[in-house]
Structure formats: structure tokens, C-alpha cells
mmCIF file of C-alpha atoms in Angstrom:
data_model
loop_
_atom_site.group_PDB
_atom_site.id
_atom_site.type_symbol
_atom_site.label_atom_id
_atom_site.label_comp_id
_atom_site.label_asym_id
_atom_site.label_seq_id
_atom_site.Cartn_x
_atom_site.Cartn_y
_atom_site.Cartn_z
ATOM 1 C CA UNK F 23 16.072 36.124 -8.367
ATOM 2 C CA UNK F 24 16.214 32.656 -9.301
ATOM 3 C CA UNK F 25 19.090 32.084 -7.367
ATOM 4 C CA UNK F 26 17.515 33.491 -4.602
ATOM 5 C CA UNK F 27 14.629 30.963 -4.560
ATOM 6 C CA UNK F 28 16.756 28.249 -4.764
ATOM 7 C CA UNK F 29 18.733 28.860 -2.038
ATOM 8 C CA UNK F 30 15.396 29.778 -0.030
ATOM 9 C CA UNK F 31 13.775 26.355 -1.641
ATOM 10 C CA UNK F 32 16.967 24.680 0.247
ATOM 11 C CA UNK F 33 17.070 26.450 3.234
ATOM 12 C CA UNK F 34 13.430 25.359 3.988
ATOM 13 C CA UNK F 35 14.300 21.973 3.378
ATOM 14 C CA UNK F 36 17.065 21.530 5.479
ATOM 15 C CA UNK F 37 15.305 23.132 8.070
ATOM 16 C CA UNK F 38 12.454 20.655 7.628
ATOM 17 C CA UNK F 39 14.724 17.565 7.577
ATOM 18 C CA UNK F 40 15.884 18.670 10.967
ATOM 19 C CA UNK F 41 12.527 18.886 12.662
ATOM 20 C CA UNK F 42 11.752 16.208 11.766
ATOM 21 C CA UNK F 43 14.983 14.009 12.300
ATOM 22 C CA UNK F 44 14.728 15.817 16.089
ATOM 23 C CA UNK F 45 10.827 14.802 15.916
ATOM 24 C CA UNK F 46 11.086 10.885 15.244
ATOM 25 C CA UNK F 47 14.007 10.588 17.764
ATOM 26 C CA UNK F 48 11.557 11.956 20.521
ATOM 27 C CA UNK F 49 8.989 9.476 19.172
ATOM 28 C CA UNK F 50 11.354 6.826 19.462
ATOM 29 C CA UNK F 51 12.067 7.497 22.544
ATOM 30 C CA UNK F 52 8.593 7.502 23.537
ATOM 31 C CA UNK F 53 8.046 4.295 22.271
ATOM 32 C CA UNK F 54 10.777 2.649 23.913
ATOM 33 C CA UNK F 55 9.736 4.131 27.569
ATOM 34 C CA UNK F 56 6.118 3.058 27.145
ATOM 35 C CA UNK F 57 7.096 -0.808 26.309
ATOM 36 C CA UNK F 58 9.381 -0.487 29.133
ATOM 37 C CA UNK F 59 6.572 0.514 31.208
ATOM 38 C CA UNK F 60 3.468 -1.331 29.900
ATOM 39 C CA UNK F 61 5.580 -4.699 28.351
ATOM 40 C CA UNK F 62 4.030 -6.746 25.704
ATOM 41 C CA UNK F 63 3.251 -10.264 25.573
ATOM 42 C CA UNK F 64 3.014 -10.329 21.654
ATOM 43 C CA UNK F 65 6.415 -11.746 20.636
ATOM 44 C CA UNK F 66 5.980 -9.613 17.210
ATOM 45 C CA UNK F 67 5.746 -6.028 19.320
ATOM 46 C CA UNK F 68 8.504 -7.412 21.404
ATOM 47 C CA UNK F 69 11.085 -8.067 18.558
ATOM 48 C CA UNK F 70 9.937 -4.421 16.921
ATOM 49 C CA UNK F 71 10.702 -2.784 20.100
ATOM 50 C CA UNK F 72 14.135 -4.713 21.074
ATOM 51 C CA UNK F 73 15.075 -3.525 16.875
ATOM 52 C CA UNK F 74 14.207 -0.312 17.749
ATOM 53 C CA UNK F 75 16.120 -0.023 20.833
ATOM 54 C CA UNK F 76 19.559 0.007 18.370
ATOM 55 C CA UNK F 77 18.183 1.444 15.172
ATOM 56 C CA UNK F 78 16.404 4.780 14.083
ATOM 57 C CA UNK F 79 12.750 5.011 14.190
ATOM 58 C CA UNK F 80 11.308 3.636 10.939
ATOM 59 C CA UNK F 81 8.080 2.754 9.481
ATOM 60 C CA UNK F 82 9.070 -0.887 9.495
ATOM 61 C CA UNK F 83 11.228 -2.149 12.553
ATOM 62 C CA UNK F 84 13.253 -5.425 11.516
ATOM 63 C CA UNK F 85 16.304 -6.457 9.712
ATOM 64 C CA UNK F 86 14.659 -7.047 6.251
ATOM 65 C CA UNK F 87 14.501 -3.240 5.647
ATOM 66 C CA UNK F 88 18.952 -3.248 5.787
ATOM 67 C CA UNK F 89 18.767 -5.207 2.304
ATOM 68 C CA UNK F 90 17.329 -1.810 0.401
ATOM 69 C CA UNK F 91 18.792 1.224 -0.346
ATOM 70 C CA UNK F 92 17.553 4.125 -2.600
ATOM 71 C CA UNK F 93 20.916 5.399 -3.876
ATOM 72 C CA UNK F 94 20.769 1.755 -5.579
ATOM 73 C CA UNK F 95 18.045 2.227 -7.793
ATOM 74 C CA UNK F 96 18.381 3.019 -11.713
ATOM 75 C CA UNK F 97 16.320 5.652 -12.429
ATOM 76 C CA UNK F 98 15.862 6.506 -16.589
ATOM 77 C CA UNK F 99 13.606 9.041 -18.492
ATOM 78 C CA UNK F 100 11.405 7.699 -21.354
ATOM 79 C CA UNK F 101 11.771 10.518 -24.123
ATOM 80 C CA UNK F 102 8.714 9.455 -25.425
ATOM 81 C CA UNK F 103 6.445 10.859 -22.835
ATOM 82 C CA UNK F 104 9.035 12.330 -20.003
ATOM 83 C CA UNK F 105 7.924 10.278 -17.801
ATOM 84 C CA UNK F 106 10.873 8.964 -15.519
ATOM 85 C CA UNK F 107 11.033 5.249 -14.691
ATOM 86 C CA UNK F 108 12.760 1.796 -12.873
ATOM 87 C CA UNK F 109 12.750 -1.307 -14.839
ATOM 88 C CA UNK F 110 10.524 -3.344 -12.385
ATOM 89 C CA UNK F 111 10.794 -7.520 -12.639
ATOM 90 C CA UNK F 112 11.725 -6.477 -16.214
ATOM 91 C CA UNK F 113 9.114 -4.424 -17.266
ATOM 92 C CA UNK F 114 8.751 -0.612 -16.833
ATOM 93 C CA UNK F 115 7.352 0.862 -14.025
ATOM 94 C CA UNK F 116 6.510 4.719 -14.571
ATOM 95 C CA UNK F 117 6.199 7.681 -11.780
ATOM 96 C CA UNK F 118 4.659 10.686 -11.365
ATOM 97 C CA UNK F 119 5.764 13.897 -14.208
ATOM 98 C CA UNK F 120 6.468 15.741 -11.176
ATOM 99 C CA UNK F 121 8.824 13.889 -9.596
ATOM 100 C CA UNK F 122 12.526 13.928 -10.037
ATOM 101 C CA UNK F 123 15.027 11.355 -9.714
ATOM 102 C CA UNK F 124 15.790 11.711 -6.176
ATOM 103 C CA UNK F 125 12.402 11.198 -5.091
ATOM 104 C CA UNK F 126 11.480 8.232 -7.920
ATOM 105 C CA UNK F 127 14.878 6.593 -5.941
ATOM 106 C CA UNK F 128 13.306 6.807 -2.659
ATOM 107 C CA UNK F 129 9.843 5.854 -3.679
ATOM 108 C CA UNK F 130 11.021 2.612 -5.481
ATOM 109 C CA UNK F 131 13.198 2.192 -3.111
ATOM 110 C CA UNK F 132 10.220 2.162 -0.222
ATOM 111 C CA UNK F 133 7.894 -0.051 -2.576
ATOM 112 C CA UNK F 134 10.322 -2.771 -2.479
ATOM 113 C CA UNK F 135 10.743 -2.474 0.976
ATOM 114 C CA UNK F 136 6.982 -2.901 1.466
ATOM 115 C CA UNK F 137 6.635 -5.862 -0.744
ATOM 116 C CA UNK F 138 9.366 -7.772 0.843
ATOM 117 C CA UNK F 139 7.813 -11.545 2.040
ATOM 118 C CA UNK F 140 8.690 -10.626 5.951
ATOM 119 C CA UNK F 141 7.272 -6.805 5.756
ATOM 120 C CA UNK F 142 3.936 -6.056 7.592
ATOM 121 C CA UNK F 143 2.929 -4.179 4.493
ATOM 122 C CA UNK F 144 3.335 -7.408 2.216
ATOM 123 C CA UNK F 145 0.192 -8.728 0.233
ATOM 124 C CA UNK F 146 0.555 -11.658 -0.549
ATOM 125 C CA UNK F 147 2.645 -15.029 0.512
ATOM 126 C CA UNK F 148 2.992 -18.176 -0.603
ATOM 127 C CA UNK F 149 -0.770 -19.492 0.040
ATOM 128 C CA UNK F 150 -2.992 -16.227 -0.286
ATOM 129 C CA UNK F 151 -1.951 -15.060 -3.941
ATOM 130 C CA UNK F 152 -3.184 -13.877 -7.670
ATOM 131 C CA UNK F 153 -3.691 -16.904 -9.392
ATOM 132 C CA UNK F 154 -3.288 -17.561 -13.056
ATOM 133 C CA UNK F 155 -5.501 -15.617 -14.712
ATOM 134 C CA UNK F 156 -7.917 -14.120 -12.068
ATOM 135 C CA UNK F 157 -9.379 -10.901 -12.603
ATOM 136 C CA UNK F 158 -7.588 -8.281 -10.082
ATOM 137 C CA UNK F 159 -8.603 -5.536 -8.772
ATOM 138 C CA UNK F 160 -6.454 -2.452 -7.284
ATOM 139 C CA UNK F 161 -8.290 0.158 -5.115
ATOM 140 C CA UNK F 162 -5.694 2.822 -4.516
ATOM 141 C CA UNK F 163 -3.061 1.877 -6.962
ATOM 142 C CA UNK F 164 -0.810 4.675 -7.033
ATOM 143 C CA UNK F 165 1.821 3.840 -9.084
ATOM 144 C CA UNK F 166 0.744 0.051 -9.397
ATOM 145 C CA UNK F 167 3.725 -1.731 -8.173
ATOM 146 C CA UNK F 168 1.759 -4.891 -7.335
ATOM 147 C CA UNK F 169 -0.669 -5.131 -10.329
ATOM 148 C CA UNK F 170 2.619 -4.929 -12.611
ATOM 149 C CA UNK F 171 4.358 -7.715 -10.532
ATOM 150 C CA UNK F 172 0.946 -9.794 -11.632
ATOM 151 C CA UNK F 173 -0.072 -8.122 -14.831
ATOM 152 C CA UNK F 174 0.959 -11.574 -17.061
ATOM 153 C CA UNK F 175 -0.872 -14.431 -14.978
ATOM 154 C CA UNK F 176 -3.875 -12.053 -14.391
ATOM 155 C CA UNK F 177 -6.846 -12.296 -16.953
ATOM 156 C CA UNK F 178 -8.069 -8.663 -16.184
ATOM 157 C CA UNK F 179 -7.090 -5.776 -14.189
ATOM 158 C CA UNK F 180 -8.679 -2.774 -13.146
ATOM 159 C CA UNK F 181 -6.879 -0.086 -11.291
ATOM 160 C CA UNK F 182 -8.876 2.366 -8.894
ATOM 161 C CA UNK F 183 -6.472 5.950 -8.578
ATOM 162 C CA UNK F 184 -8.290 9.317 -8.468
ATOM 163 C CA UNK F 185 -4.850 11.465 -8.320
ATOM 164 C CA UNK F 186 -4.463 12.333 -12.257
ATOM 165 C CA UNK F 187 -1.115 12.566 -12.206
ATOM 166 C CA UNK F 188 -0.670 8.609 -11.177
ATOM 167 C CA UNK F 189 -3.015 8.114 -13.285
ATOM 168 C CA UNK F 190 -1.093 9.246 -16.023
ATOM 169 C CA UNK F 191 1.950 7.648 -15.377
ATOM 170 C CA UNK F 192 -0.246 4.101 -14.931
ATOM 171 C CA UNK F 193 -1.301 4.777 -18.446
ATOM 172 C CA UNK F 194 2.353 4.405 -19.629
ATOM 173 C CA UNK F 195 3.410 1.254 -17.214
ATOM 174 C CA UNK F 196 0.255 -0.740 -18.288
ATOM 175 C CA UNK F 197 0.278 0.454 -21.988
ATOM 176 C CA UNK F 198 1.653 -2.898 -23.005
ATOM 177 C CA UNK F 199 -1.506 -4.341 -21.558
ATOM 178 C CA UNK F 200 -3.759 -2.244 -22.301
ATOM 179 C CA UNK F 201 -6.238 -4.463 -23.484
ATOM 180 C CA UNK F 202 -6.970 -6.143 -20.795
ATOM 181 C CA UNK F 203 -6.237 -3.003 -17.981
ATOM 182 C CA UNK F 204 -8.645 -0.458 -17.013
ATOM 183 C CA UNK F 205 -8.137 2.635 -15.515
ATOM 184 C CA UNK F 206 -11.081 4.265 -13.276
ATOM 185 C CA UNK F 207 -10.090 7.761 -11.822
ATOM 186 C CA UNK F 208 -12.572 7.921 -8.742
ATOM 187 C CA UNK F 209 -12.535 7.180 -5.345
ATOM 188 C CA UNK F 210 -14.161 4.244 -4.612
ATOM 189 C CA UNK F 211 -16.467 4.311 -1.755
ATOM 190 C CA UNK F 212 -19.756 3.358 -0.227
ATOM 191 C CA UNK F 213 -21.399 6.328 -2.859
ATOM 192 C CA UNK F 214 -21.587 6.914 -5.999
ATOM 193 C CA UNK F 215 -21.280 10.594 -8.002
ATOM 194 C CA UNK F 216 -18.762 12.738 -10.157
ATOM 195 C CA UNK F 217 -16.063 11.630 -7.409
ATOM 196 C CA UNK F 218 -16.877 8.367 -6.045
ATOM 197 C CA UNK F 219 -17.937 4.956 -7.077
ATOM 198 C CA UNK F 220 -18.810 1.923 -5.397
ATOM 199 C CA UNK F 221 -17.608 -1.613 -6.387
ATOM 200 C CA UNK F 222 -21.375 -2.663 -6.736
ATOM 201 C CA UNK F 223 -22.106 -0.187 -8.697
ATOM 202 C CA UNK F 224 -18.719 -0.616 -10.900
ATOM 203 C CA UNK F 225 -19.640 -4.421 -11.455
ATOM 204 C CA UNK F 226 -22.942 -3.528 -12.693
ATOM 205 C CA UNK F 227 -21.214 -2.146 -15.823
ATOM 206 C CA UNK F 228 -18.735 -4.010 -15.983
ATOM 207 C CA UNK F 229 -18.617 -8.271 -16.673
ATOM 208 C CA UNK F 230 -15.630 -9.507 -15.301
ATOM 209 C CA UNK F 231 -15.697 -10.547 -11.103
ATOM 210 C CA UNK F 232 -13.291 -9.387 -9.264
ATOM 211 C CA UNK F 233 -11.337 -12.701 -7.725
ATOM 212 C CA UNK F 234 -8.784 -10.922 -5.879
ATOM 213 C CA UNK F 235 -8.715 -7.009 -4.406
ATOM 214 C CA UNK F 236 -6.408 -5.189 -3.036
ATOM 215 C CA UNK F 237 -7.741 -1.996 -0.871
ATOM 216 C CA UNK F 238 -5.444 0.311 0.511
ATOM 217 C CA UNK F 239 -6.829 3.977 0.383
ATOM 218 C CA UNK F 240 -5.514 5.786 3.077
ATOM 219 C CA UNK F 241 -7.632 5.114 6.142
ATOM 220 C CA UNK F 242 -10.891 4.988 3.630
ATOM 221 C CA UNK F 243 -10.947 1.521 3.754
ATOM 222 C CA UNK F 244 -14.461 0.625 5.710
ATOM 223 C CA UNK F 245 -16.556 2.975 2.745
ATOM 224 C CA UNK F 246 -14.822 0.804 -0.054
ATOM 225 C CA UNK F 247 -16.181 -2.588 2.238
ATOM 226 C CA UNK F 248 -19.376 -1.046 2.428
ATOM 227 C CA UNK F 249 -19.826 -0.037 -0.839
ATOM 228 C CA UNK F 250 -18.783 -4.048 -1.776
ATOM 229 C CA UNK F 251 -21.506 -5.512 -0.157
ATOM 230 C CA UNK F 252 -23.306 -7.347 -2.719
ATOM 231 C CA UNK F 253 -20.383 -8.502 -4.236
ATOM 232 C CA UNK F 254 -18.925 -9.782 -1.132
ATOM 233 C CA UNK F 255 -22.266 -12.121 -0.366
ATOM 234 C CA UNK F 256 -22.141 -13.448 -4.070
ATOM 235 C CA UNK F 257 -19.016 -14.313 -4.390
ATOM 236 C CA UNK F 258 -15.644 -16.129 -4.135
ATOM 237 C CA UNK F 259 -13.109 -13.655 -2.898
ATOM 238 C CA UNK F 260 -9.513 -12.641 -2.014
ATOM 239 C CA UNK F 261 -8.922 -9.487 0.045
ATOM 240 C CA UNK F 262 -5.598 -7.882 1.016
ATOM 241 C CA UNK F 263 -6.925 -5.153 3.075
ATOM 242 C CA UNK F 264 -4.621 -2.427 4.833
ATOM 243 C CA UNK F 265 -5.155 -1.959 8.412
ATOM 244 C CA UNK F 266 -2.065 -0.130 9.358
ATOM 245 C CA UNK F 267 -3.803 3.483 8.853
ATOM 246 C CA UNK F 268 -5.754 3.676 11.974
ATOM 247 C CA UNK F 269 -5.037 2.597 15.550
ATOM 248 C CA UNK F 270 -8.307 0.429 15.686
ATOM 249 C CA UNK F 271 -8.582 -1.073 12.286
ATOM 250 C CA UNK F 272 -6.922 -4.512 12.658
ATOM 251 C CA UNK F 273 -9.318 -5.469 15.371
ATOM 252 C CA UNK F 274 -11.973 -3.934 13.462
ATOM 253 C CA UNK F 275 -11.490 -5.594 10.198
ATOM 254 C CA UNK F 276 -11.208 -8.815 11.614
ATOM 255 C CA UNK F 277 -14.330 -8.444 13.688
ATOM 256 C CA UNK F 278 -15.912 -7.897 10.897
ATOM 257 C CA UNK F 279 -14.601 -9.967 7.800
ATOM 258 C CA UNK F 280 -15.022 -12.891 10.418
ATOM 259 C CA UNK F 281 -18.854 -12.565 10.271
ATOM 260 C CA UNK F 282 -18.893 -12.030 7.129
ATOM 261 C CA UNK F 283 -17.504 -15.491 6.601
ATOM 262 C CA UNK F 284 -13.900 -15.097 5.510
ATOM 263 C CA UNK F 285 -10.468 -17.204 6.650
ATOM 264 C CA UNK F 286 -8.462 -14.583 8.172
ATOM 265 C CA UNK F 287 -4.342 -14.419 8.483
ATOM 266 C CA UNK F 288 -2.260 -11.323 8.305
ATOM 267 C CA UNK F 289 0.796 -10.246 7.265
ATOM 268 C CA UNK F 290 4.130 -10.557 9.015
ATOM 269 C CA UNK F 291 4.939 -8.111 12.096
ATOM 270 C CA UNK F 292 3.841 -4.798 12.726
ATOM 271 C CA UNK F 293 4.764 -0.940 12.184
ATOM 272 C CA UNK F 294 4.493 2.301 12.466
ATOM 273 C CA UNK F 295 2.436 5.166 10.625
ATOM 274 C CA UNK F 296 4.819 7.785 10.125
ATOM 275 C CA UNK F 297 2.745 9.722 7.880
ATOM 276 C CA UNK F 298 0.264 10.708 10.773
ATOM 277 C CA UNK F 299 3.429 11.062 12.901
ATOM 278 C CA UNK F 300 1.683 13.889 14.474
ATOM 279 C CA UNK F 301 -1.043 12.465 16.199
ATOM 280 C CA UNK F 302 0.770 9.136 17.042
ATOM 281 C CA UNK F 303 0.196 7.657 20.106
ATOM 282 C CA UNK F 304 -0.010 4.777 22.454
ATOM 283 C CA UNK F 305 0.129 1.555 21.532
ATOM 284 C CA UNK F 306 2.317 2.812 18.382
ATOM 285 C CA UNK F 307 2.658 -0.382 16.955
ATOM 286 C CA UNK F 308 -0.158 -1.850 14.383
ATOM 287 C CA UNK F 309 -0.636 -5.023 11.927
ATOM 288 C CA UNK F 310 -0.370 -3.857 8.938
ATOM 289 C CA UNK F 311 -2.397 -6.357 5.988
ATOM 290 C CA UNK F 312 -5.441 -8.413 6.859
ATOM 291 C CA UNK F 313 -5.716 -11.223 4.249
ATOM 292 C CA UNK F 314 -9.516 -12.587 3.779
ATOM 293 C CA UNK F 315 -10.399 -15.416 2.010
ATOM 294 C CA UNK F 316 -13.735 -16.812 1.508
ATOM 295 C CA UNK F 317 -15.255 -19.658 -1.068
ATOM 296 C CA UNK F 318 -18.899 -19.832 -1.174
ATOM 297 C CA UNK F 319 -20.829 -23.041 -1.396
ATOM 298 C CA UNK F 320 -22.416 -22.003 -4.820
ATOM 299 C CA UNK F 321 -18.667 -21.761 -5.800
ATOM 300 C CA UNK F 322 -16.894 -24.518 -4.527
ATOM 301 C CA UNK F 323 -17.762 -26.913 -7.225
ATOM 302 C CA UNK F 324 -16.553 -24.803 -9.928
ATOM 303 C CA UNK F 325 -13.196 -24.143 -8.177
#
């Protein structure tokens, strides 16, 4: 019987791998006709699209993605906790308990990927950064790639992740910092109850400013801005902000950070959502980090 569901278990799998394979080739396709038809003048959509033309369809569409490759990456189990993990800039970086090596490989794998200096989904760069020790926060850390990369020039940390299971295995990357790291297993929003909190309400329990915050929460972003809004008029500030989730969110975003005061510039590129892959559509192609910077005149002697 076991057998049996095994082989089922792999059946399904293979047949899903094909759909989709078949699926992204039709997208890419798709693509490719409607930049033919409707050409841009943006010279970033222009070198995504002429990439495209002689690769597969991919979330990100340039020749920094041929440096990584999953079958690469060193995955080991800790036997203290079972918790499978990559050693990270030299420090461990834990994953989920139910995930096995394969998928730990491609997950690392895509993290990398992501932070590389010329992806769309990059941070940081060489002028909008964590700074020795500034108080970070993470909404939507996952598995906390980025606040690990920072965790020894950063003064405090506090890492946003509702899913328990991350939560768990942050627990185990950020126990050598524990001190200093807190973990806050709620969606943070524009509300506040037994799911939710709001940044303003967080920071009116909690003493340490945020200097530098990285939101990226799945297309939830605008509620966690909302719910920041007093903190945001008081205060020096650092955003990374994803924008990639929805089609209108770049232009959006910067809209409205502008008002709000901040020096806008944004990651490298563009790319594609391919976890929506079913309702993509026209233009396809989206920025994928705003960076915001503001410094208030009550704070610009101090800096």
C-alpha cells in the first residue's frame, strides 16, 4: 500500500511538472508576441525580452541568474533539532521541518539568486544599506536570509513571520543572537487583533525605532504602510519595499512614498511573477524593489 502511494505521489508530480513546463512555454511565447507588437521604449523591458527570446521563461530574465545552480548547494541536518540547513556567509541558515533536501537546494538556491547586486528582487546596494548597528526590521521574513546576512552590524532585529513552521526554524538560525532578535508571529497590517498587528501599535511596546524595514508580504504590502503611519511622519527611515506582486504597485508605491517625502530609486531590472502565473497578463514585466529613503529635519542633526 505504501508502495502504491508512492508511485501515485510520483505520478502526480510528473504530471504536474509537465503542465506546467507546457504552461510557461505558452506564456513565453505570449510575452515575446506582445513586445513584438506593442515595443518598449524602456531599455530594461527591452534587454528582458531580447534574454527571453533564447532562454526559458524565468522569474528573473538576465544573465546573472546562469551563475546559480541548486544541485550546488550543501544541504546538512542539525541532530539537535532536525532541522535541515546551508551554512549561509558562515553562519547557519535553517529551513522549514517539512522540507527535504531537494527542496532546501532549490530554495537556497532561489534566495541567492534574488539577492544577487543586478537582480530586480535585490534590497539593498551599495548606497541604500543596514548600517552599523541600526535597528532592522523584517516584515515577512520567511526564512530570514537577509536579516542573517546583517545580523552582526545590526543593533536589534525583529522579524515579522506568521507561518509557525518558519517561525520555528528562525528560532534556530537566530539562536546565536537571540538577545538582541525578536520573533513576532502575526501579520502585520493596518489592524490590530489575535492575527494582525500594526507597526504603530508594535512600537508602542516596544523601545527600539526601526531605522531600516524590509516589507515583502505577498501583495499585503499597502496595509503594512498604512498601519506605519505614525512612525513614518516621526521618523528617519529606510524602506525596501516589494512591488513585484501586483501589476500596479510600482507606480503606486512611488506615487505615494513621493508625497510622503522619501528619495526614491529601485532595484535593478524587472521580472516576472510566476507564482500568480495564472492570471498573468499584459504588460508581464514589473520592477521589482522600491527603495525609500527619508531624513527628517528633527533628525538631521543627530545623523
Amino acid at each position: 500500500m505504501a508502495l502504491l502511494k508512492i508511485i501515485g505521489y510520483k505520478i502526480r508530480c510528473t504530471w504536474k511538472n509537465y503542465l506546467r513546463k507546457k504552461t510557461l512555454k505558452r506564456i513565453k511565447q505570449e510575452i515575446i508576441t506582445y513586445y513584438s507588437k506593442y515595443p518598449s521604449n524602456n531599455n530594461e523591458i527591452t534587454a528582458a525580452v531580447d534574454y527571453l527570446r533564447q532562454h526559458p521563461l524565468n522569474t528573473f530574465l538576465a544573465p546573472f541568474t546562469q551563475k546559480y545552480n541548486y544541485s550546488q548547494v550543501v544541504v546538512h541536518k542539525d541532530s539537535s533539532n532536525g532541522l535541515l540547513y546551508v551554512i549561509h556567509e558562515n553562519k547557519k541558515l535553517f529551513f522549514k521541518r517539512s522540507y527535504n533536501k531537494l527542496t532546501v537546494q532549490y530554495c537556497y538556491s532561489g534566495l541567492i539568486t534574488e539577492q544577487d547586486e543586478n537582480s530586480p528582487h535585490c534590497y539593498i546596494d551599495n548606497k541604500f544599506k543596514v548600517e552599523d548597528n541600526e535597528v532592522l526590521f523584517d516584515i515577512g521574513s520567511a526564512e530570514g536570509i537577509f536579516p542573517l546576512s546583517m545580523i552582526e552590524k545590526t543593533s536589534r532585529v525583529v522579524l515579522f513571520e506568521r507561518d509557525k513552521e518558519w517561525a520555528e526554524a528562525l528560532e534556530a538560525t537566530f539562536e546565536p543572537w537571540k538577545e538582541k532578535v525578536t520573533i513576532i508571529t502575526k501579520y502585520v497590517s493596518d489592524k490590530n487583533d489575535l492575527d494582525n498587528i500594526s507597526i504603530d501599535s508594535f512600537l508602542n511596546n516596544y523601545s527600539h525605532r526601526p531605522d531600516f524595514i524590509k516589507i515583502d508580504v505577498e501583495g499585503a504590502e499597502m496595509s503594512v504602510i498604512n498601519g506605519m503611519k505614525n512612525l513614518i511622519d516621526a521618523k528617519s527611515l529606510k524602506l525596501a519595499l516589494c512591488t513585484y506582486h501586483q501589476t500596479e504597485d510600482y507606480e503606486l508605491f512611488n506615487h505615494l512614498l513621493s508625497k510622503q517625502g522619501f528619495k526614491l530609486t529601485s532595484s535593478k531590472g524587472v521580472m516576472i511573477f510566476l507564482n500568480d502565473i495564472s492570471h498573468l497578463k499584459p504588460p508581464y514585466l514589473r520592477k521589482g524593489v522600491i527603495r525609500a529613503q527619508t531624513i527628517r529635519e528633527n533628525q538631521k542633526e543627530k545623523k
